[in-house]
């Protein structure tokens, strides 16, 4: 814990980490909020799944593209533009009268295209704020805190959607998006660090085995989590507080795992071992929908989530040049966002046919693949034991602008 406390005392780290978490919290809220909102309006999880699929397509396109734009026009310009468009789209979905499903799909697509590239921005800034020895623990701390987004975010969504309304749940996500986005954009570090223009074509960074591995495993891991969230809500009903309780315990497990395992050296088997914990917990959860059984088994599953995310961030950072970091993290973030949307969508279709157990089958399948992929492709996984996780320096000076 002393390592993490030391990091938080480093100038600007706690502030920047808090700002980006608030700004990105809607990433973990909107998939479930859209699922519940569209299902309530059109009485079909399948229709909601189509909206989420359209959103995921937009996110797939935007992640690496807007990340590269930050190297051309600067972080703040790109973040302001995408934030304005995305906020307008989310507000329209929440407040417009009932619209046909294709219109919601078009709005979801536009919202996905304009998702602010905050994760690539902050992952690019981190190596400029701490020394190389502190970088891997910082990624671990950030991954632990990120559980507020991917697990605690749906808890908020579930509580507000069930106790107030689905419109209120979407508007709450919008409030976090705007408030957190402004806070992050106003941070001095966002104006101080300049991302050099990448000399390579879009997508070439995916030829780096570690980047592709992190993108695929992030997609599978977060997809499994999203399916679990949809399954828990379906199991206990939209009006039951038990859903929030189970998901909160899921989040607690991830936080515990991130802080407890974050200091362990990252070897070539690190990713597979951590996701195996998630797979075991989710597999056990699929045996029963009893609230206490789910609480215990998902606590186990959660222990592997934050440590696995920390490994993804570290292997990407250590494998690319600084000018490529934003785009690389854009692809990783895109994988996670698509995973969240498609995991919810697939779970929604199977819930329509098989009820809640169908969502758990989706989650177990995705988690199993998430464990298998890094096992089969462990040679693509860098061995960072005793190595620096900082990005590879560019051959030209990187300008740093005064704040």
C-alpha positions as YAML, in Angstrom:
chain: A
units: angstrom
residues:
- id: 1
  name: UNK
  ca: [0.00, 0.00, 0.00]
- id: 2
  name: UNK
  ca: [2.91, 2.36, 0.62]
- id: 3
  name: UNK
  ca: [3.75, 2.22, -3.10]
- id: 4
  name: UNK
  ca: [0.25, 3.32, -4.05]
- id: 5
  name: UNK
  ca: [0.20, 6.08, -1.41]
- id: 6
  name: UNK
  ca: [3.51, 7.36, -2.74]
- id: 7
  name: UNK
  ca: [2.07, 7.46, -6.25]
- id: 8
  name: UNK
  ca: [-0.99, 9.40, -5.15]
- id: 9
  name: UNK
  ca: [1.29, 11.97, -3.52]
- id: 10
  name: UNK
  ca: [3.08, 12.56, -6.82]
- id: 11
  name: UNK
  ca: [2.07, 15.95, -8.17]
- id: 12
  name: UNK
  ca: [-1.03, 15.73, -10.37]
- id: 13
  name: UNK
  ca: [-1.49, 11.95, -10.31]
- id: 14
  name: UNK
  ca: [-4.48, 11.77, -7.95]
- id: 15
  name: UNK
  ca: [-6.19, 14.70, -9.65]
- id: 16
  name: UNK
  ca: [-5.74, 13.41, -13.19]
- id: 17
  name: UNK
  ca: [-6.74, 9.86, -12.25]
- id: 18
  name: UNK
  ca: [-9.90, 11.12, -10.54]
- id: 19
  name: UNK
  ca: [-10.86, 13.37, -13.46]
- id: 20
  name: UNK
  ca: [-10.50, 10.64, -16.07]
- id: 21
  name: UNK
  ca: [-12.43, 8.15, -13.96]
- id: 22
  name: UNK
  ca: [-15.38, 10.52, -13.62]
- id: 23
  name: UNK
  ca: [-15.26, 11.37, -17.33]
- id: 24
  name: UNK
  ca: [-15.13, 7.70, -18.36]
- id: 25
  name: UNK
  ca: [-17.72, 6.42, -15.89]
- id: 26
  name: UNK
  ca: [-20.45, 6.58, -18.59]
- id: 27
  name: UNK
  ca: [-18.51, 3.92, -20.53]
- id: 28
  name: UNK
  ca: [-19.57, 1.45, -17.85]
- id: 29
  name: UNK
  ca: [-23.08, 2.87, -17.47]
- id: 30
  name: UNK
  ca: [-24.52, 3.50, -20.92]
- id: 31
  name: UNK
  ca: [-24.52, -0.06, -22.28]
- id: 32
  name: UNK
  ca: [-26.69, -1.31, -19.43]
- id: 33
  name: UNK
  ca: [-28.75, 1.91, -19.33]
- id: 34
  name: UNK
  ca: [-29.49, 1.64, -23.07]
- id: 35
  name: UNK
  ca: [-30.32, -2.05, -22.65]
- id: 36
  name: UNK
  ca: [-32.88, -1.30, -19.94]
- id: 37
  name: UNK
  ca: [-34.23, 1.85, -21.61]
- id: 38
  name: UNK
  ca: [-34.82, 0.38, -25.07]
- id: 39
  name: UNK
  ca: [-36.23, -2.83, -23.59]
- id: 40
  name: UNK
  ca: [-38.70, -0.76, -21.55]
- id: 41
  name: UNK
  ca: [-39.79, 1.23, -24.61]
- id: 42
  name: UNK
  ca: [-39.95, -1.63, -27.15]
- id: 43
  name: UNK
  ca: [-40.39, -4.63, -24.78]
- id: 44
  name: UNK
  ca: [-37.55, -6.56, -26.39]
- id: 45
  name: UNK
  ca: [-34.01, -7.26, -25.27]
- id: 46
  name: UNK
  ca: [-33.28, -8.11, -28.89]
- id: 47
  name: UNK
  ca: [-34.18, -4.58, -30.01]
- id: 48
  name: UNK
  ca: [-31.95, -3.18, -27.29]
- id: 49
  name: UNK
  ca: [-29.18, -5.47, -28.50]
- id: 50
  name: UNK
  ca: [-29.39, -3.94, -31.98]
- id: 51
  name: UNK
  ca: [-28.91, -0.45, -30.53]
- id: 52
  name: UNK
  ca: [-25.89, -1.63, -28.55]
- id: 53
  name: UNK
  ca: [-24.44, -3.30, -31.62]
- id: 54
  name: UNK
  ca: [-24.74, -0.03, -33.59]
- id: 55
  name: UNK
  ca: [-23.07, 1.81, -30.72]
- id: 56
  name: UNK
  ca: [-20.22, -0.68, -30.70]
- id: 57
  name: UNK
  ca: [-19.62, -0.21, -34.43]
- id: 58
  name: UNK
  ca: [-19.23, 3.51, -33.89]
- id: 59
  name: UNK
  ca: [-16.83, 2.92, -31.01]
- id: 60
  name: UNK
  ca: [-14.80, 0.49, -33.12]
- id: 61
  name: UNK
  ca: [-14.25, 3.19, -35.72]
- id: 62
  name: UNK
  ca: [-13.69, 6.11, -33.35]
- id: 63
  name: UNK
  ca: [-11.19, 4.71, -30.82]
- id: 64
  name: UNK
  ca: [-7.98, 4.58, -32.86]
- id: 65
  name: UNK
  ca: [-9.09, 7.34, -35.25]
- id: 66
  name: UNK
  ca: [-9.74, 10.05, -32.66]
- id: 67
  name: UNK
  ca: [-6.59, 8.96, -30.81]
- id: 68
  name: UNK
  ca: [-4.53, 9.73, -33.91]
- id: 69
  name: UNK
  ca: [-6.31, 13.07, -34.27]
- id: 70
  name: UNK
  ca: [-4.88, 14.06, -30.89]
- id: 71
  name: UNK
  ca: [-1.39, 13.84, -32.40]
- id: 72
  name: UNK
  ca: [-2.47, 16.13, -35.25]
- id: 73
  name: UNK
  ca: [-4.71, 18.76, -33.63]
- id: 74
  name: UNK
  ca: [-3.86, 18.35, -29.93]
- id: 75
  name: UNK
  ca: [-5.66, 16.63, -27.07]
- id: 76
  name: UNK
  ca: [-7.92, 19.46, -25.99]
- id: 77
  name: UNK
  ca: [-9.40, 20.24, -29.40]
- id: 78
  name: UNK
  ca: [-10.29, 16.63, -30.10]
- id: 79
  name: UNK
  ca: [-11.67, 16.04, -26.60]
- id: 80
  name: UNK
  ca: [-13.89, 19.14, -26.69]
- id: 81
  name: UNK
  ca: [-15.33, 18.26, -30.12]
- id: 82
  name: UNK
  ca: [-16.06, 14.61, -29.31]
- id: 83
  name: UNK
  ca: [-17.48, 15.46, -25.88]
- id: 84
  name: UNK
  ca: [-19.95, 17.97, -27.32]
- id: 85
  name: UNK
  ca: [-21.25, 15.61, -30.02]
- id: 86
  name: UNK
  ca: [-21.43, 12.57, -27.75]
- id: 87
  name: UNK
  ca: [-23.26, 14.48, -24.98]
- id: 88
  name: UNK
  ca: [-25.86, 15.77, -27.47]
- id: 89
  name: UNK
  ca: [-26.47, 12.24, -28.75]
- id: 90
  name: UNK
  ca: [-26.86, 10.69, -25.30]
- id: 91
  name: UNK
  ca: [-29.24, 13.46, -24.26]
- id: 92
  name: UNK
  ca: [-31.38, 12.86, -27.33]
- id: 93
  name: UNK
  ca: [-31.69, 9.13, -26.61]
- id: 94
  name: UNK
  ca: [-32.74, 9.88, -23.04]
- id: 95
  name: UNK
  ca: [-35.20, 12.72, -23.61]
- id: 96
  name: UNK
  ca: [-36.73, 12.16, -27.06]
- id: 97
  name: UNK
  ca: [-40.20, 10.57, -27.22]
- id: 98
  name: UNK
  ca: [-40.30, 6.91, -28.16]
- id: 99
  name: UNK
  ca: [-38.53, 6.49, -31.51]
- id: 100
  name: UNK
  ca: [-38.32, 3.57, -33.95]
- id: 101
  name: UNK
  ca: [-35.49, 1.13, -33.30]
- id: 102
  name: UNK
  ca: [-33.57, 2.15, -36.48]
- id: 103
  name: UNK
  ca: [-33.49, 5.77, -35.25]
- id: 104
  name: UNK
  ca: [-32.09, 4.66, -31.90]
- id: 105
  name: UNK
  ca: [-29.51, 2.61, -33.80]
- id: 106
  name: UNK
  ca: [-28.46, 5.70, -35.79]
- id: 107
  name: UNK
  ca: [-28.15, 7.73, -32.59]
- id: 108
  name: UNK
  ca: [-26.17, 4.93, -30.98]
- id: 109
  name: UNK
  ca: [-23.83, 4.82, -33.97]
- id: 110
  name: UNK
  ca: [-23.23, 8.58, -33.77]
- id: 111
  name: UNK
  ca: [-22.66, 8.39, -30.02]
- id: 112
  name: UNK
  ca: [-20.15, 5.60, -30.52]
- id: 113
  name: UNK
  ca: [-18.32, 7.53, -33.23]
- id: 114
  name: UNK
  ca: [-17.96, 10.53, -30.92]
- id: 115
  name: UNK
  ca: [-16.86, 8.70, -27.75]
- id: 116
  name: UNK
  ca: [-14.19, 11.00, -26.21]
- id: 117
  name: UNK
  ca: [-10.71, 9.35, -26.39]
- id: 118
  name: UNK
  ca: [-9.95, 9.97, -22.72]
- id: 119
  name: UNK
  ca: [-8.40, 6.59, -22.00]
- id: 120
  name: UNK
  ca: [-5.72, 6.90, -24.74]
- id: 121
  name: UNK
  ca: [-5.03, 10.45, -23.58]
- id: 122
  name: UNK
  ca: [-4.46, 9.58, -19.93]
- id: 123
  name: UNK
  ca: [-2.44, 6.43, -20.70]
- id: 124
  name: UNK
  ca: [-0.19, 8.60, -22.88]
- id: 125
  name: UNK
  ca: [0.22, 11.22, -20.15]
- id: 126
  name: UNK
  ca: [1.05, 8.81, -17.30]
- id: 127
  name: UNK
  ca: [4.63, 7.98, -18.43]
- id: 128
  name: UNK
  ca: [5.39, 11.71, -18.40]
- id: 129
  name: UNK
  ca: [4.24, 12.11, -14.79]
- id: 130
  name: UNK
  ca: [6.17, 9.35, -13.00]
- id: 131
  name: UNK
  ca: [9.55, 7.65, -13.30]
- id: 132
  name: UNK
  ca: [9.93, 4.26, -14.99]
- id: 133
  name: UNK
  ca: [10.03, 2.42, -11.65]
- id: 134
  name: UNK
  ca: [6.61, 3.81, -10.71]
- id: 135
  name: UNK
  ca: [4.88, 3.19, -14.02]
- id: 136
  name: UNK
  ca: [3.82, -0.45, -13.55]
- id: 137
  name: UNK
  ca: [2.39, 0.20, -10.05]
- id: 138
  name: UNK
  ca: [0.58, 3.24, -11.49]
- id: 139
  name: UNK
  ca: [-1.04, 1.06, -14.15]
- id: 140
  name: UNK
  ca: [-2.10, -1.38, -11.41]
- id: 141
  name: UNK
  ca: [-3.57, 1.39, -9.28]
- id: 142
  name: UNK
  ca: [-5.36, 2.85, -12.28]
- id: 143
  name: UNK
  ca: [-6.74, -0.57, -13.26]
- id: 144
  name: UNK
  ca: [-8.07, -1.06, -9.72]
- id: 145
  name: UNK
  ca: [-9.69, 2.36, -9.75]
- id: 146
  name: UNK
  ca: [-11.09, 1.60, -13.21]
- id: 147
  name: UNK
  ca: [-13.45, -0.90, -11.63]
- id: 148
  name: UNK
  ca: [-15.55, 2.11, -10.71]
- id: 149
  name: UNK
  ca: [-16.20, 2.33, -14.45]
- id: 150
  name: UNK
  ca: [-16.77, -1.26, -15.48]
- id: 151
  name: UNK
  ca: [-18.41, -2.74, -12.41]
- id: 152
  name: UNK
  ca: [-19.52, 0.00, -10.01]
- id: 153
  name: UNK
  ca: [-20.86, 2.03, -12.95]
- id: 154
  name: UNK
  ca: [-23.52, -0.57, -13.70]
- id: 155
  name: UNK
  ca: [-24.39, -0.68, -9.98]
- id: 156
  name: UNK
  ca: [-25.30, 3.01, -10.16]
- id: 157
  name: UNK
  ca: [-27.17, 2.44, -13.39]
- id: 158
  name: UNK
  ca: [-29.12, -0.49, -11.98]
- id: 159
  name: UNK
  ca: [-30.05, 1.38, -8.80]
- id: 160
  name: UNK
  ca: [-31.21, 4.54, -10.58]
- id: 161
  name: UNK
  ca: [-32.98, 2.66, -13.40]
- id: 162
  name: UNK
  ca: [-34.89, 0.42, -10.98]
- id: 163
  name: UNK
  ca: [-35.62, 2.97, -8.26]
- id: 164
  name: UNK
  ca: [-36.22, 6.07, -10.42]
- id: 165
  name: UNK
  ca: [-36.30, 5.50, -14.21]
- id: 166
  name: UNK
  ca: [-34.17, 4.46, -17.15]
- id: 167
  name: UNK
  ca: [-34.23, 8.07, -18.39]
- id: 168
  name: UNK
  ca: [-32.72, 9.20, -15.10]
- id: 169
  name: UNK
  ca: [-30.02, 6.52, -15.41]
- id: 170
  name: UNK
  ca: [-28.99, 7.81, -18.85]
- id: 171
  name: UNK
  ca: [-29.05, 11.44, -17.68]
- id: 172
  name: UNK
  ca: [-26.87, 10.53, -14.69]
- id: 173
  name: UNK
  ca: [-24.31, 9.05, -17.08]
- id: 174
  name: UNK
  ca: [-24.56, 12.24, -19.16]
- id: 175
  name: UNK
  ca: [-23.87, 14.35, -16.05]
- id: 176
  name: UNK
  ca: [-20.71, 12.38, -15.33]
- id: 177
  name: UNK
  ca: [-19.67, 12.62, -18.99]
- id: 178
  name: UNK
  ca: [-19.95, 16.40, -19.13]
- id: 179
  name: UNK
  ca: [-18.65, 17.19, -15.64]
- id: 180
  name: UNK
  ca: [-15.78, 14.74, -15.75]
- id: 181
  name: UNK
  ca: [-14.92, 15.65, -19.33]
- id: 182
  name: UNK
  ca: [-14.62, 19.34, -18.50]
- id: 183
  name: UNK
  ca: [-12.54, 18.53, -15.40]
- id: 184
  name: UNK
  ca: [-10.16, 16.33, -17.39]
- id: 185
  name: UNK
  ca: [-9.82, 18.74, -20.32]
- id: 186
  name: UNK
  ca: [-9.02, 21.58, -17.89]
- id: 187
  name: UNK
  ca: [-6.19, 19.59, -16.26]
- id: 188
  name: UNK
  ca: [-2.79, 21.24, -16.87]
- id: 189
  name: UNK
  ca: [-1.20, 17.96, -17.98]
- id: 190
  name: UNK
  ca: [-3.62, 17.70, -20.92]
- id: 191
  name: UNK
  ca: [-2.23, 20.96, -22.29]
- id: 192
  name: UNK
  ca: [1.36, 20.28, -21.30]
- id: 193
  name: UNK
  ca: [2.00, 16.92, -22.98]
- id: 194
  name: UNK
  ca: [2.08, 16.97, -26.75]
- id: 195
  name: UNK
  ca: [1.61, 13.70, -28.64]
- id: 196
  name: UNK
  ca: [3.91, 13.61, -31.66]
- id: 197
  name: UNK
  ca: [2.29, 12.88, -35.01]
- id: 198
  name: UNK
  ca: [2.51, 9.18, -35.83]
- id: 199
  name: UNK
  ca: [4.51, 8.45, -38.98]
- id: 200
  name: UNK
  ca: [2.74, 5.15, -39.65]
- id: 201
  name: UNK
  ca: [-0.61, 4.39, -41.23]
- id: 202
  name: UNK
  ca: [-3.70, 3.84, -39.12]
- id: 203
  name: UNK
  ca: [-3.82, 0.29, -37.76]
- id: 204
  name: UNK
  ca: [-0.15, -0.56, -38.27]
- id: 205
  name: UNK
  ca: [0.35, -0.52, -34.50]
- id: 206
  name: UNK
  ca: [-1.87, -3.62, -34.32]
- id: 207
  name: UNK
  ca: [0.99, -5.52, -35.91]
- id: 208
  name: UNK
  ca: [2.66, -5.27, -32.52]
- id: 209
  name: UNK
  ca: [1.76, -8.64, -30.98]
- id: 210
  name: UNK
  ca: [1.32, -7.21, -27.48]
- id: 211
  name: UNK
  ca: [-1.11, -4.53, -28.69]
- id: 212
  name: UNK
  ca: [-3.23, -7.06, -30.57]
- id: 213
  name: UNK
  ca: [-3.17, -9.44, -27.60]
- id: 214
  name: UNK
  ca: [-4.29, -6.70, -25.19]
- id: 215
  name: UNK
  ca: [-7.05, -5.58, -27.57]
- id: 216
  name: UNK
  ca: [-8.50, -9.07, -28.03]
- id: 217
  name: UNK
  ca: [-8.28, -10.11, -24.38]
- id: 218
  name: UNK
  ca: [-9.74, -6.77, -23.25]
- id: 219
  name: UNK
  ca: [-12.69, -7.31, -25.60]
- id: 220
  name: UNK
  ca: [-13.31, -10.79, -24.18]
- id: 221
  name: UNK
  ca: [-12.83, -9.86, -20.53]
- id: 222
  name: UNK
  ca: [-15.06, -6.78, -20.53]
- id: 223
  name: UNK
  ca: [-17.61, -8.58, -22.71]
- id: 224
  name: UNK
  ca: [-17.85, -11.29, -20.05]
- id: 225
  name: UNK
  ca: [-18.36, -8.67, -17.35]
- id: 226
  name: UNK
  ca: [-21.11, -6.94, -19.36]
- id: 227
  name: UNK
  ca: [-22.91, -10.25, -19.89]
- id: 228
  name: UNK
  ca: [-22.75, -10.97, -16.16]
- id: 229
  name: UNK
  ca: [-24.26, -7.56, -15.41]
- id: 230
  name: UNK
  ca: [-27.16, -8.13, -17.80]
- id: 231
  name: UNK
  ca: [-27.69, -11.63, -16.38]
- id: 232
  name: UNK
  ca: [-27.76, -10.40, -12.78]
- id: 233
  name: UNK
  ca: [-30.32, -7.71, -13.62]
- id: 234
  name: UNK
  ca: [-32.45, -10.23, -15.50]
- id: 235
  name: UNK
  ca: [-32.21, -12.80, -12.69]
- id: 236
  name: UNK
  ca: [-33.57, -10.52, -9.97]
- id: 237
  name: UNK
  ca: [-35.82, -8.26, -12.02]
- id: 238
  name: UNK
  ca: [-35.50, -4.62, -12.89]
- id: 239
  name: UNK
  ca: [-36.99, -3.43, -9.59]
- id: 240
  name: UNK
  ca: [-34.90, -5.53, -7.20]
- id: 241
  name: UNK
  ca: [-32.06, -4.00, -5.12]
- id: 242
  name: UNK
  ca: [-30.40, -7.44, -5.05]
- id: 243
  name: UNK
  ca: [-28.92, -6.73, -8.48]
- id: 244
  name: UNK
  ca: [-27.03, -3.74, -7.13]
- id: 245
  name: UNK
  ca: [-25.82, -5.73, -4.11]
- id: 246
  name: UNK
  ca: [-24.38, -8.55, -6.23]
- id: 247
  name: UNK
  ca: [-22.72, -6.18, -8.71]
- id: 248
  name: UNK
  ca: [-21.25, -4.11, -5.86]
- id: 249
  name: UNK
  ca: [-19.63, -7.28, -4.45]
- id: 250
  name: UNK
  ca: [-18.34, -8.08, -7.94]
- id: 251
  name: UNK
  ca: [-16.75, -4.62, -7.98]
- id: 252
  name: UNK
  ca: [-15.28, -5.12, -4.50]
- id: 253
  name: UNK
  ca: [-13.59, -8.33, -5.61]
- id: 254
  name: UNK
  ca: [-11.90, -6.55, -8.49]
- id: 255
  name: UNK
  ca: [-10.70, -3.73, -6.26]
- id: 256
  name: UNK
  ca: [-9.27, -6.22, -3.77]
- id: 257
  name: UNK
  ca: [-7.55, -8.16, -6.56]
- id: 258
  name: UNK
  ca: [-6.03, -5.06, -8.11]
- id: 259
  name: UNK
  ca: [-4.51, -3.81, -4.87]
- id: 260
  name: UNK
  ca: [-3.40, -7.27, -3.70]
- id: 261
  name: UNK
  ca: [-1.91, -8.55, -6.96]
- id: 262
  name: UNK
  ca: [-0.82, -5.33, -8.63]
- id: 263
  name: UNK
  ca: [2.77, -5.54, -7.36]
- id: 264
  name: UNK
  ca: [3.40, -9.07, -8.71]
- id: 265
  name: UNK
  ca: [5.97, -9.08, -11.56]
- id: 266
  name: UNK
  ca: [4.46, -9.50, -15.02]
- id: 267
  name: UNK
  ca: [5.69, -12.66, -16.73]
- id: 268
  name: UNK
  ca: [4.47, -14.29, -19.99]
- id: 269
  name: UNK
  ca: [1.73, -16.26, -18.16]
- id: 270
  name: UNK
  ca: [0.43, -13.26, -16.21]
- id: 271
  name: UNK
  ca: [-2.58, -12.51, -18.38]
- id: 272
  name: UNK
  ca: [-3.80, -16.11, -18.62]
- id: 273
  name: UNK
  ca: [-3.49, -16.69, -14.87]
- id: 274
  name: UNK
  ca: [-5.45, -13.58, -13.97]
- id: 275
  name: UNK
  ca: [-8.27, -14.20, -16.44]
- id: 276
  name: UNK
  ca: [-8.43, -17.84, -15.31]
- id: 277
  name: UNK
  ca: [-9.55, -16.54, -11.89]
- id: 278
  name: UNK
  ca: [-12.37, -14.68, -13.65]
- id: 279
  name: UNK
  ca: [-13.33, -17.79, -15.62]
- id: 280
  name: UNK
  ca: [-13.48, -19.99, -12.52]
- id: 281
  name: UNK
  ca: [-15.65, -17.53, -10.61]
- id: 282
  name: UNK
  ca: [-18.08, -17.01, -13.50]
- id: 283
  name: UNK
  ca: [-18.30, -20.75, -14.17]
- id: 284
  name: UNK
  ca: [-19.28, -21.35, -10.55]
- id: 285
  name: UNK
  ca: [-21.80, -18.50, -10.71]
- id: 286
  name: UNK
  ca: [-23.61, -20.16, -13.62]
- id: 287
  name: UNK
  ca: [-24.68, -23.09, -11.41]
- id: 288
  name: UNK
  ca: [-27.22, -21.14, -9.35]
- id: 289
  name: UNK
  ca: [-29.04, -17.81, -9.32]
- id: 290
  name: UNK
  ca: [-29.25, -17.69, -5.54]
- id: 291
  name: UNK
  ca: [-28.25, -14.19, -4.45]
- id: 292
  name: UNK
  ca: [-25.64, -15.30, -1.89]
- id: 293
  name: UNK
  ca: [-24.15, -17.91, -4.20]
- id: 294
  name: UNK
  ca: [-23.75, -15.24, -6.88]
- id: 295
  name: UNK
  ca: [-22.26, -12.83, -4.36]
- id: 296
  name: UNK
  ca: [-19.54, -15.29, -3.35]
- id: 297
  name: UNK
  ca: [-18.73, -16.62, -6.81]
- id: 298
  name: UNK
  ca: [-18.65, -13.19, -8.43]
- id: 299
  name: UNK
  ca: [-16.43, -11.93, -5.63]
- id: 300
  name: UNK
  ca: [-13.98, -14.65, -6.73]
- id: 301
  name: UNK
  ca: [-14.40, -13.71, -10.40]
- id: 302
  name: UNK
  ca: [-13.81, -10.05, -9.65]
- id: 303
  name: UNK
  ca: [-10.41, -10.71, -8.07]
- id: 304
  name: UNK
  ca: [-8.87, -11.33, -11.49]
- id: 305
  name: UNK
  ca: [-10.32, -8.36, -13.40]
- id: 306
  name: UNK
  ca: [-8.22, -5.36, -12.31]
- id: 307
  name: UNK
  ca: [-4.93, -7.33, -12.31]
- id: 308
  name: UNK
  ca: [-5.66, -8.51, -15.87]
- id: 309
  name: UNK
  ca: [-6.35, -4.95, -17.02]
- id: 310
  name: UNK
  ca: [-3.11, -3.75, -15.42]
- id: 311
  name: UNK
  ca: [-1.19, -6.37, -17.39]
- id: 312
  name: UNK
  ca: [-2.81, -5.16, -20.63]
- id: 313
  name: UNK
  ca: [-1.76, -1.56, -19.99]
- id: 314
  name: UNK
  ca: [1.80, -2.51, -19.07]
- id: 315
  name: UNK
  ca: [2.50, -4.79, -22.03]
- id: 316
  name: UNK
  ca: [1.17, -2.18, -24.46]
- id: 317
  name: UNK
  ca: [3.22, 0.62, -22.92]
- id: 318
  name: UNK
  ca: [6.42, -1.41, -23.08]
- id: 319
  name: UNK
  ca: [5.92, -2.46, -26.71]
- id: 320
  name: UNK
  ca: [5.30, 0.78, -28.64]
- id: 321
  name: UNK
  ca: [6.95, 4.13, -29.26]
- id: 322
  name: UNK
  ca: [5.63, 7.17, -27.43]
- id: 323
  name: UNK
  ca: [4.16, 8.56, -30.66]
- id: 324
  name: UNK
  ca: [2.15, 5.32, -31.04]
- id: 325
  name: UNK
  ca: [0.84, 5.04, -27.49]
- id: 326
  name: UNK
  ca: [-2.36, 7.04, -28.04]
- id: 327
  name: UNK
  ca: [-3.42, 4.97, -31.03]
- id: 328
  name: UNK
  ca: [-2.41, 1.72, -29.31]
- id: 329
  name: UNK
  ca: [-4.51, 2.54, -26.26]
- id: 330
  name: UNK
  ca: [-7.26, 3.66, -28.63]
- id: 331
  name: UNK
  ca: [-7.41, 0.13, -30.05]
- id: 332
  name: UNK
  ca: [-7.33, -1.40, -26.55]
- id: 333
  name: UNK
  ca: [-10.09, 0.94, -25.38]
- id: 334
  name: UNK
  ca: [-12.12, 0.19, -28.48]
- id: 335
  name: UNK
  ca: [-11.82, -3.52, -27.75]
- id: 336
  name: UNK
  ca: [-13.13, -2.99, -24.23]
- id: 337
  name: UNK
  ca: [-16.00, -0.74, -25.30]
- id: 338
  name: UNK
  ca: [-17.06, -3.15, -28.05]
- id: 339
  name: UNK
  ca: [-16.82, -5.98, -25.55]
- id: 340
  name: UNK
  ca: [-19.12, -4.14, -23.15]
- id: 341
  name: UNK
  ca: [-21.68, -3.40, -25.87]
- id: 342
  name: UNK
  ca: [-21.62, -6.79, -27.61]
- id: 343
  name: UNK
  ca: [-21.47, -8.70, -24.33]
- id: 344
  name: UNK
  ca: [-24.67, -6.94, -23.24]
- id: 345
  name: UNK
  ca: [-26.22, -7.44, -26.67]
- id: 346
  name: UNK
  ca: [-25.47, -11.17, -26.85]
- id: 347
  name: UNK
  ca: [-26.70, -11.60, -23.29]
- id: 348
  name: UNK
  ca: [-29.89, -9.73, -24.20]
- id: 349
  name: UNK
  ca: [-30.68, -12.06, -27.09]
- id: 350
  name: UNK
  ca: [-30.12, -15.18, -24.98]
- id: 351
  name: UNK
  ca: [-32.13, -13.72, -22.08]
- id: 352
  name: UNK
  ca: [-35.07, -13.37, -24.49]
- id: 353
  name: UNK
  ca: [-34.79, -17.07, -25.32]
- id: 354
  name: UNK
  ca: [-33.40, -18.77, -22.21]
- id: 355
  name: UNK
  ca: [-33.95, -16.15, -19.48]
- id: 356
  name: UNK
  ca: [-31.14, -15.18, -17.08]
- id: 357
  name: UNK
  ca: [-29.01, -18.37, -17.43]
- id: 358
  name: UNK
  ca: [-28.41, -17.50, -21.08]
- id: 359
  name: UNK
  ca: [-26.46, -14.40, -20.06]
- id: 360
  name: UNK
  ca: [-24.24, -16.44, -17.74]
- id: 361
  name: UNK
  ca: [-23.48, -18.87, -20.59]
- id: 362
  name: UNK
  ca: [-22.30, -15.91, -22.67]
- id: 363
  name: UNK
  ca: [-20.11, -14.66, -19.83]
- id: 364
  name: UNK
  ca: [-18.48, -18.05, -19.19]
- id: 365
  name: UNK
  ca: [-17.80, -18.53, -22.90]
- id: 366
  name: UNK
  ca: [-16.16, -15.12, -23.25]
- id: 367
  name: UNK
  ca: [-14.10, -15.53, -20.07]
- id: 368
  name: UNK
  ca: [-12.96, -18.97, -21.20]
- id: 369
  name: UNK
  ca: [-11.80, -17.57, -24.53]
- id: 370
  name: UNK
  ca: [-10.17, -14.69, -22.66]
- id: 371
  name: UNK
  ca: [-8.09, -17.20, -20.73]
- id: 372
  name: UNK
  ca: [-7.34, -19.40, -23.73]
- id: 373
  name: UNK
  ca: [-6.10, -16.65, -26.07]
- id: 374
  name: UNK
  ca: [-3.13, -15.50, -23.91]
- id: 375
  name: UNK
  ca: [-2.26, -19.13, -23.24]
- id: 376
  name: UNK
  ca: [-2.05, -19.96, -26.94]
- id: 377
  name: UNK
  ca: [-0.28, -16.72, -27.84]
- id: 378
  name: UNK
  ca: [1.95, -16.32, -24.79]
- id: 379
  name: UNK
  ca: [4.95, -15.62, -27.04]
- id: 380
  name: UNK
  ca: [3.25, -12.32, -27.90]
- id: 381
  name: UNK
  ca: [3.20, -11.47, -24.19]
- id: 382
  name: UNK
  ca: [6.31, -9.49, -23.12]
- id: 383
  name: UNK
  ca: [8.18, -10.67, -20.04]
- id: 384
  name: UNK
  ca: [8.40, -7.54, -17.89]
- id: 385
  name: UNK
  ca: [10.04, -9.11, -14.87]
- id: 386
  name: UNK
  ca: [12.85, -6.71, -14.05]
- id: 387
  name: UNK
  ca: [12.11, -4.58, -17.14]
- id: 388
  name: UNK
  ca: [10.95, -1.00, -17.62]
- id: 389
  name: UNK
  ca: [7.32, -0.67, -18.78]
- id: 390
  name: UNK
  ca: [7.81, 2.83, -20.23]
- id: 391
  name: UNK
  ca: [7.14, 3.43, -23.95]
- id: 392
  name: UNK
  ca: [10.05, 3.14, -26.39]
- id: 393
  name: UNK
  ca: [11.50, 6.65, -26.91]
- id: 394
  name: UNK
  ca: [11.00, 8.29, -30.29]
- id: 395
  name: UNK
  ca: [14.08, 9.22, -32.24]
- id: 396
  name: UNK
  ca: [13.10, 12.90, -32.33]
- id: 397
  name: UNK
  ca: [12.52, 15.26, -29.37]
- id: 398
  name: UNK
  ca: [9.01, 15.29, -27.95]
- id: 399
  name: UNK
  ca: [7.86, 18.89, -27.35]
- id: 400
  name: UNK
  ca: [6.46, 19.68, -23.91]
- id: 401
  name: UNK
  ca: [4.42, 22.87, -23.81]
- id: 402
  name: UNK
  ca: [4.32, 25.04, -20.69]
- id: 403
  name: UNK
  ca: [0.96, 24.91, -18.92]
...
